[in-house]
Amino acid sequence: MASESEVSNKQIIFKDYVVGFPKESDMEIRTSKILLKVPEDSTGILLKNLYLSCDPYMRSRMSKHDRPTYVTSFQPGSPITGYGVAKVVDSRHPNFKAGDLVWGMTGWEEYTLTTLTDLFFKIEHTDVPLSYYTGLLGMAGMTAYVGFYELGSPKKGDRVYVSAASGAVGQLVGQLAKLTGCYVVGSAGSKDKVDLLKNKFGFDEAFNYKEEEDLDAALRRYFPEGIDIYFENVGGKMLEAVLSNMRNNGRIPVCGMISQYNLVEPEGVHNLFNITTKRIRMEGFIVGDYYHLYPKYLEMILPHIREGKISYVEDVAEGLESAPSALIGLYSGRNVGKQLVVIAQE
Ligand code: NAP
């Protein structure tokens, strides 16, 4: 017999492992039931999900991996999981109480019961838009901060190049570079995105990489004296063109390589010896290793947001049903700014 507090729970189910580009049909909607109470023998929390974040790394979770990697694969037949913002509905964990707002690793569903409380941060600052905790004040923001400052070692006057520059991470990297007194150029895949880079985020220059026949020549045009920091988001041919244009002692924080995520056979990069001859420091990182810096990041970024010195563009899809399409849109550049999905009001 259904209990009084049992409600229906719409979910986005991962159907099966993906090879090549993901499709909406790799996911399906299912409705199940959930009790709006944490079981008595649990120390978990029950969440009402408000915003879901669509992130490029989720493609890796759709693959079956034959050796351990930095993420676990989604379980076929189970809900997709990812970063999100949620409200605690019930709690048997001492650190959380009903009514708390949190961001962290939740389910693509209306309600999530979880014991993985270590994967959540409590939201203390609510004078800024709550949706920012899917991006600017969440994982993507931390990624920009860590990659740029910890690995990029920027100094005033550095020449900085950012690929996928209008996205969740890139738009912030460009603005951090400007705050540091750097010259910054971004690339993106449409005229509208290029306009945003120049007119909204304050990049010194920006170009549409899809309209450039020769990426090497394009970079030479914007960096006649070479690049000090390349914030790497895309990989492939862009990385090859960048390596030819780096300056001695340049830094390349390797944040991601989205152009490679859906390829069955990744592309090769043919001029890696530049790393030696130009003494380049090229270093990969995973943001999850740096969350101990989150309080420091908030202390730095919140005043900038409040003073209007940092802007953030979000691409908001409406309703859980729109989540699969929003997610796959990342891999063709359909999103303009941080892609998120709003699924409920507080
Ligand atoms: P995003 O930029 O908001 O969205 C993805 C963008 O990538 C698309 O809008 C598209 O922009 C571009 N893109 C898609 N396919 C491409 C291709 N074949 N070639 C070139 N560009 C392509 O995503 P994000 O969240 O800010 O992530 C940016 C990068 O950071 C990704 O590589 C992601 O994996 C990485 N990341 C790494 C970490 C970490 O811990 N290391 C954490 C977060 C994100 P255009 O229209 O401009 O092509």
PDB file of C-alpha atoms and ligand atoms in Angstrom, residues 21 53-58 70 139-144 163-171 187-190 193 197 207-210 231-235 238 254-263 284-291 312 329-339, ligand 1:
ATOM      1  CA  PHE A  21      28.657  10.729 -30.512  1.00  0.00           C
ATOM      2  CA  SER A  53      24.515  20.693 -14.639  1.00  0.00           C
ATOM      3  CA  CYS A  54      25.463  19.367 -18.096  1.00  0.00           C
ATOM      4  CA  ASP A  55      29.217  18.810 -18.294  1.00  0.00           C
ATOM      5  CA  PRO A  56      31.484  17.478 -21.063  1.00  0.00           C
ATOM      6  CA  TYR A  57      33.143  14.849 -18.792  1.00  0.00           C
ATOM      7  CA  MET A  58      29.790  13.044 -18.645  1.00  0.00           C
ATOM      8  CA  TYR A  70      39.136   9.221 -13.467  1.00  0.00           C
ATOM      9  CA  MET A 139      32.657  22.708 -10.410  1.00  0.00           C
ATOM     10  CA  ALA A 140      33.236  24.783 -13.568  1.00  0.00           C
ATOM     11  CA  GLY A 141      34.238  27.889 -11.637  1.00  0.00           C
ATOM     12  CA  MET A 142      36.674  25.920  -9.516  1.00  0.00           C
ATOM     13  CA  THR A 143      38.102  24.415 -12.703  1.00  0.00           C
ATOM     14  CA  ALA A 144      38.810  27.836 -14.202  1.00  0.00           C
ATOM     15  CA  SER A 163      39.761  27.696 -26.439  1.00  0.00           C
ATOM     16  CA  ALA A 164      36.042  26.855 -25.986  1.00  0.00           C
ATOM     17  CA  ALA A 165      36.214  30.325 -24.475  1.00  0.00           C
ATOM     18  CA  SER A 166      32.515  31.150 -24.180  1.00  0.00           C
ATOM     19  CA  GLY A 167      31.663  27.983 -22.235  1.00  0.00           C
ATOM     20  CA  ALA A 168      31.191  27.290 -18.555  1.00  0.00           C
ATOM     21  CA  VAL A 169      34.919  27.259 -17.798  1.00  0.00           C
ATOM     22  CA  GLY A 170      36.359  29.424 -20.587  1.00  0.00           C
ATOM     23  CA  GLN A 171      34.280  32.548 -19.994  1.00  0.00           C
ATOM     24  CA  SER A 187      38.123  31.209 -29.702  1.00  0.00           C
ATOM     25  CA  ALA A 188      34.602  29.856 -30.056  1.00  0.00           C
ATOM     26  CA  GLY A 189      32.406  28.245 -32.684  1.00  0.00           C
ATOM     27  CA  SER A 190      29.931  30.958 -33.746  1.00  0.00           C
ATOM     28  CA  LYS A 193      29.840  33.486 -29.106  1.00  0.00           C
ATOM     29  CA  LEU A 197      33.703  37.137 -25.697  1.00  0.00           C
ATOM     30  CA  PHE A 207      37.775  34.557 -33.326  1.00  0.00           C
ATOM     31  CA  ASN A 208      35.526  31.851 -34.736  1.00  0.00           C
ATOM     32  CA  TYR A 209      37.830  28.853 -35.153  1.00  0.00           C
ATOM     33  CA  LYS A 210      35.352  27.242 -37.581  1.00  0.00           C
ATOM     34  CA  PHE A 231      44.164  27.183 -21.329  1.00  0.00           C
ATOM     35  CA  GLU A 232      43.482  23.924 -23.152  1.00  0.00           C
ATOM     36  CA  ASN A 233      39.849  22.898 -23.501  1.00  0.00           C
ATOM     37  CA  VAL A 234      39.643  21.267 -26.922  1.00  0.00           C
ATOM     38  CA  GLY A 235      42.801  19.349 -27.966  1.00  0.00           C
ATOM     39  CA  MET A 238      43.989  23.345 -32.050  1.00  0.00           C
ATOM     40  CA  VAL A 254      45.360  20.852 -19.784  1.00  0.00           C
ATOM     41  CA  CYS A 255      41.786  21.179 -18.627  1.00  0.00           C
ATOM     42  CA  GLY A 256      40.084  19.086 -21.309  1.00  0.00           C
ATOM     43  CA  MET A 257      40.072  17.989 -24.942  1.00  0.00           C
ATOM     44  CA  ILE A 258      36.443  18.009 -25.975  1.00  0.00           C
ATOM     45  CA  SER A 259      37.223  17.609 -29.689  1.00  0.00           C
ATOM     46  CA  GLN A 260      38.437  14.076 -28.890  1.00  0.00           C
ATOM     47  CA  TYR A 261      35.739  12.769 -26.550  1.00  0.00           C
ATOM     48  CA  ASN A 262      33.502  11.219 -29.209  1.00  0.00           C
ATOM     49  CA  LEU A 263      36.178   9.942 -31.564  1.00  0.00           C
ATOM     50  CA  GLY A 284      46.782  18.007 -16.732  1.00  0.00           C
ATOM     51  CA  PHE A 285      44.524  18.318 -13.708  1.00  0.00           C
ATOM     52  CA  ILE A 286      41.221  17.086 -12.338  1.00  0.00           C
ATOM     53  CA  VAL A 287      39.279  19.687 -10.393  1.00  0.00           C
ATOM     54  CA  GLY A 288      38.139  17.129  -7.797  1.00  0.00           C
ATOM     55  CA  ASP A 289      41.699  17.039  -6.440  1.00  0.00           C
ATOM     56  CA  TYR A 290      41.476  20.737  -5.527  1.00  0.00           C
ATOM     57  CA  TYR A 291      38.183  21.135  -3.668  1.00  0.00           C
ATOM     58  CA  TYR A 312      28.388  34.758 -16.233  1.00  0.00           C
ATOM     59  CA  GLY A 329      24.233  19.724 -27.345  1.00  0.00           C
ATOM     60  CA  LEU A 330      27.587  20.355 -25.635  1.00  0.00           C
ATOM     61  CA  TYR A 331      29.352  18.184 -28.218  1.00  0.00           C
ATOM     62  CA  SER A 332      28.128  20.238 -31.171  1.00  0.00           C
ATOM     63  CA  GLY A 333      28.459  23.624 -29.462  1.00  0.00           C
ATOM     64  CA  ARG A 334      24.698  24.229 -29.219  1.00  0.00           C
ATOM     65  CA  ASN A 335      25.077  25.714 -25.736  1.00  0.00           C
ATOM     66  CA  VAL A 336      25.822  29.398 -25.357  1.00  0.00           C
ATOM     67  CA  GLY A 337      27.478  29.709 -21.971  1.00  0.00           C
ATOM     68  CA  LYS A 338      27.065  27.340 -19.040  1.00  0.00           C
ATOM     69  CA  GLN A 339      24.518  24.632 -19.887  1.00  0.00           C
TER      70      GLN A 339
HETATM   71  P1  NAP B   1      31.463  24.291 -22.462  1.00  0.00           P
HETATM   72  O1  NAP B   1      32.608  25.024 -23.072  1.00  0.00           O
HETATM   73  O2  NAP B   1      30.457  25.060 -21.716  1.00  0.00           O
HETATM   74  O3  NAP B   1      30.720  23.437 -23.572  1.00  0.00           O
HETATM   75  C1  NAP B   1      31.421  22.671 -24.474  1.00  0.00           C
HETATM   76  C2  NAP B   1      31.874  23.509 -25.680  1.00  0.00           C
HETATM   77  O4  NAP B   1      32.933  22.848 -26.327  1.00  0.00           O
HETATM   78  C3  NAP B   1      30.813  23.654 -26.750  1.00  0.00           C
HETATM   79  O5  NAP B   1      29.900  24.684 -26.493  1.00  0.00           O
HETATM   80  C4  NAP B   1      31.649  23.936 -27.986  1.00  0.00           C
HETATM   81  O6  NAP B   1      31.894  25.338 -28.083  1.00  0.00           O
HETATM   82  C5  NAP B   1      32.992  23.260 -27.669  1.00  0.00           C
HETATM   83  N1  NAP B   1      33.171  22.090 -28.543  1.00  0.00           N
HETATM   84  C6  NAP B   1      32.360  21.024 -28.692  1.00  0.00           C
HETATM   85  N2  NAP B   1      32.864  20.163 -29.596  1.00  0.00           N
HETATM   86  C7  NAP B   1      34.018  20.710 -30.034  1.00  0.00           C
HETATM   87  C8  NAP B   1      35.004  20.307 -30.983  1.00  0.00           C
HETATM   88  N3  NAP B   1      34.895  19.163 -31.655  1.00  0.00           N
HETATM   89  N4  NAP B   1      36.070  21.118 -31.193  1.00  0.00           N
HETATM   90  C9  NAP B   1      36.196  22.278 -30.520  1.00  0.00           C
HETATM   91  N5  NAP B   1      35.291  22.708 -29.609  1.00  0.00           N
HETATM   92  C10 NAP B   1      34.222  21.940 -29.368  1.00  0.00           C
HETATM   93  O7  NAP B   1      32.082  23.173 -21.525  1.00  0.00           O
HETATM   94  P2  NAP B   1      32.874  23.406 -20.166  1.00  0.00           P
HETATM   95  O8  NAP B   1      32.090  22.812 -19.082  1.00  0.00           O
HETATM   96  O9  NAP B   1      33.308  24.832 -20.077  1.00  0.00           O
HETATM   97  O10 NAP B   1      34.177  22.502 -20.390  1.00  0.00           O
HETATM   98  C11 NAP B   1      35.248  22.985 -21.183  1.00  0.00           C
HETATM   99  C12 NAP B   1      36.389  21.975 -21.134  1.00  0.00           C
HETATM  100  O11 NAP B   1      36.828  21.837 -19.790  1.00  0.00           O
HETATM  101  C13 NAP B   1      36.003  20.568 -21.591  1.00  0.00           C
HETATM  102  O12 NAP B   1      37.091  20.013 -22.290  1.00  0.00           O
HETATM  103  C14 NAP B   1      35.800  19.827 -20.292  1.00  0.00           C
HETATM  104  O13 NAP B   1      35.979  18.436 -20.428  1.00  0.00           O
HETATM  105  C15 NAP B   1      36.886  20.470 -19.445  1.00  0.00           C
HETATM  106  N6  NAP B   1      36.696  20.364 -17.988  1.00  0.00           N
HETATM  107  C16 NAP B   1      37.710  19.794 -17.275  1.00  0.00           C
HETATM  108  C17 NAP B   1      37.629  19.710 -15.914  1.00  0.00           C
HETATM  109  C18 NAP B   1      38.786  19.124 -15.149  1.00  0.00           C
HETATM  110  O14 NAP B   1      38.639  18.843 -13.958  1.00  0.00           O
HETATM  111  N7  NAP B   1      39.907  18.931 -15.786  1.00  0.00           N
HETATM  112  C19 NAP B   1      36.484  20.184 -15.247  1.00  0.00           C
HETATM  113  C20 NAP B   1      35.474  20.783 -16.015  1.00  0.00           C
HETATM  114  C21 NAP B   1      35.595  20.870 -17.399  1.00  0.00           C
HETATM  115  P3  NAP B   1      32.194  26.043 -29.505  1.00  0.00           P
HETATM  116  O15 NAP B   1      30.851  26.419 -30.080  1.00  0.00           O
HETATM  117  O16 NAP B   1      33.024  27.190 -29.118  1.00  0.00           O
HETATM  118  O17 NAP B   1      32.888  25.009 -30.346  1.00  0.00           O
END
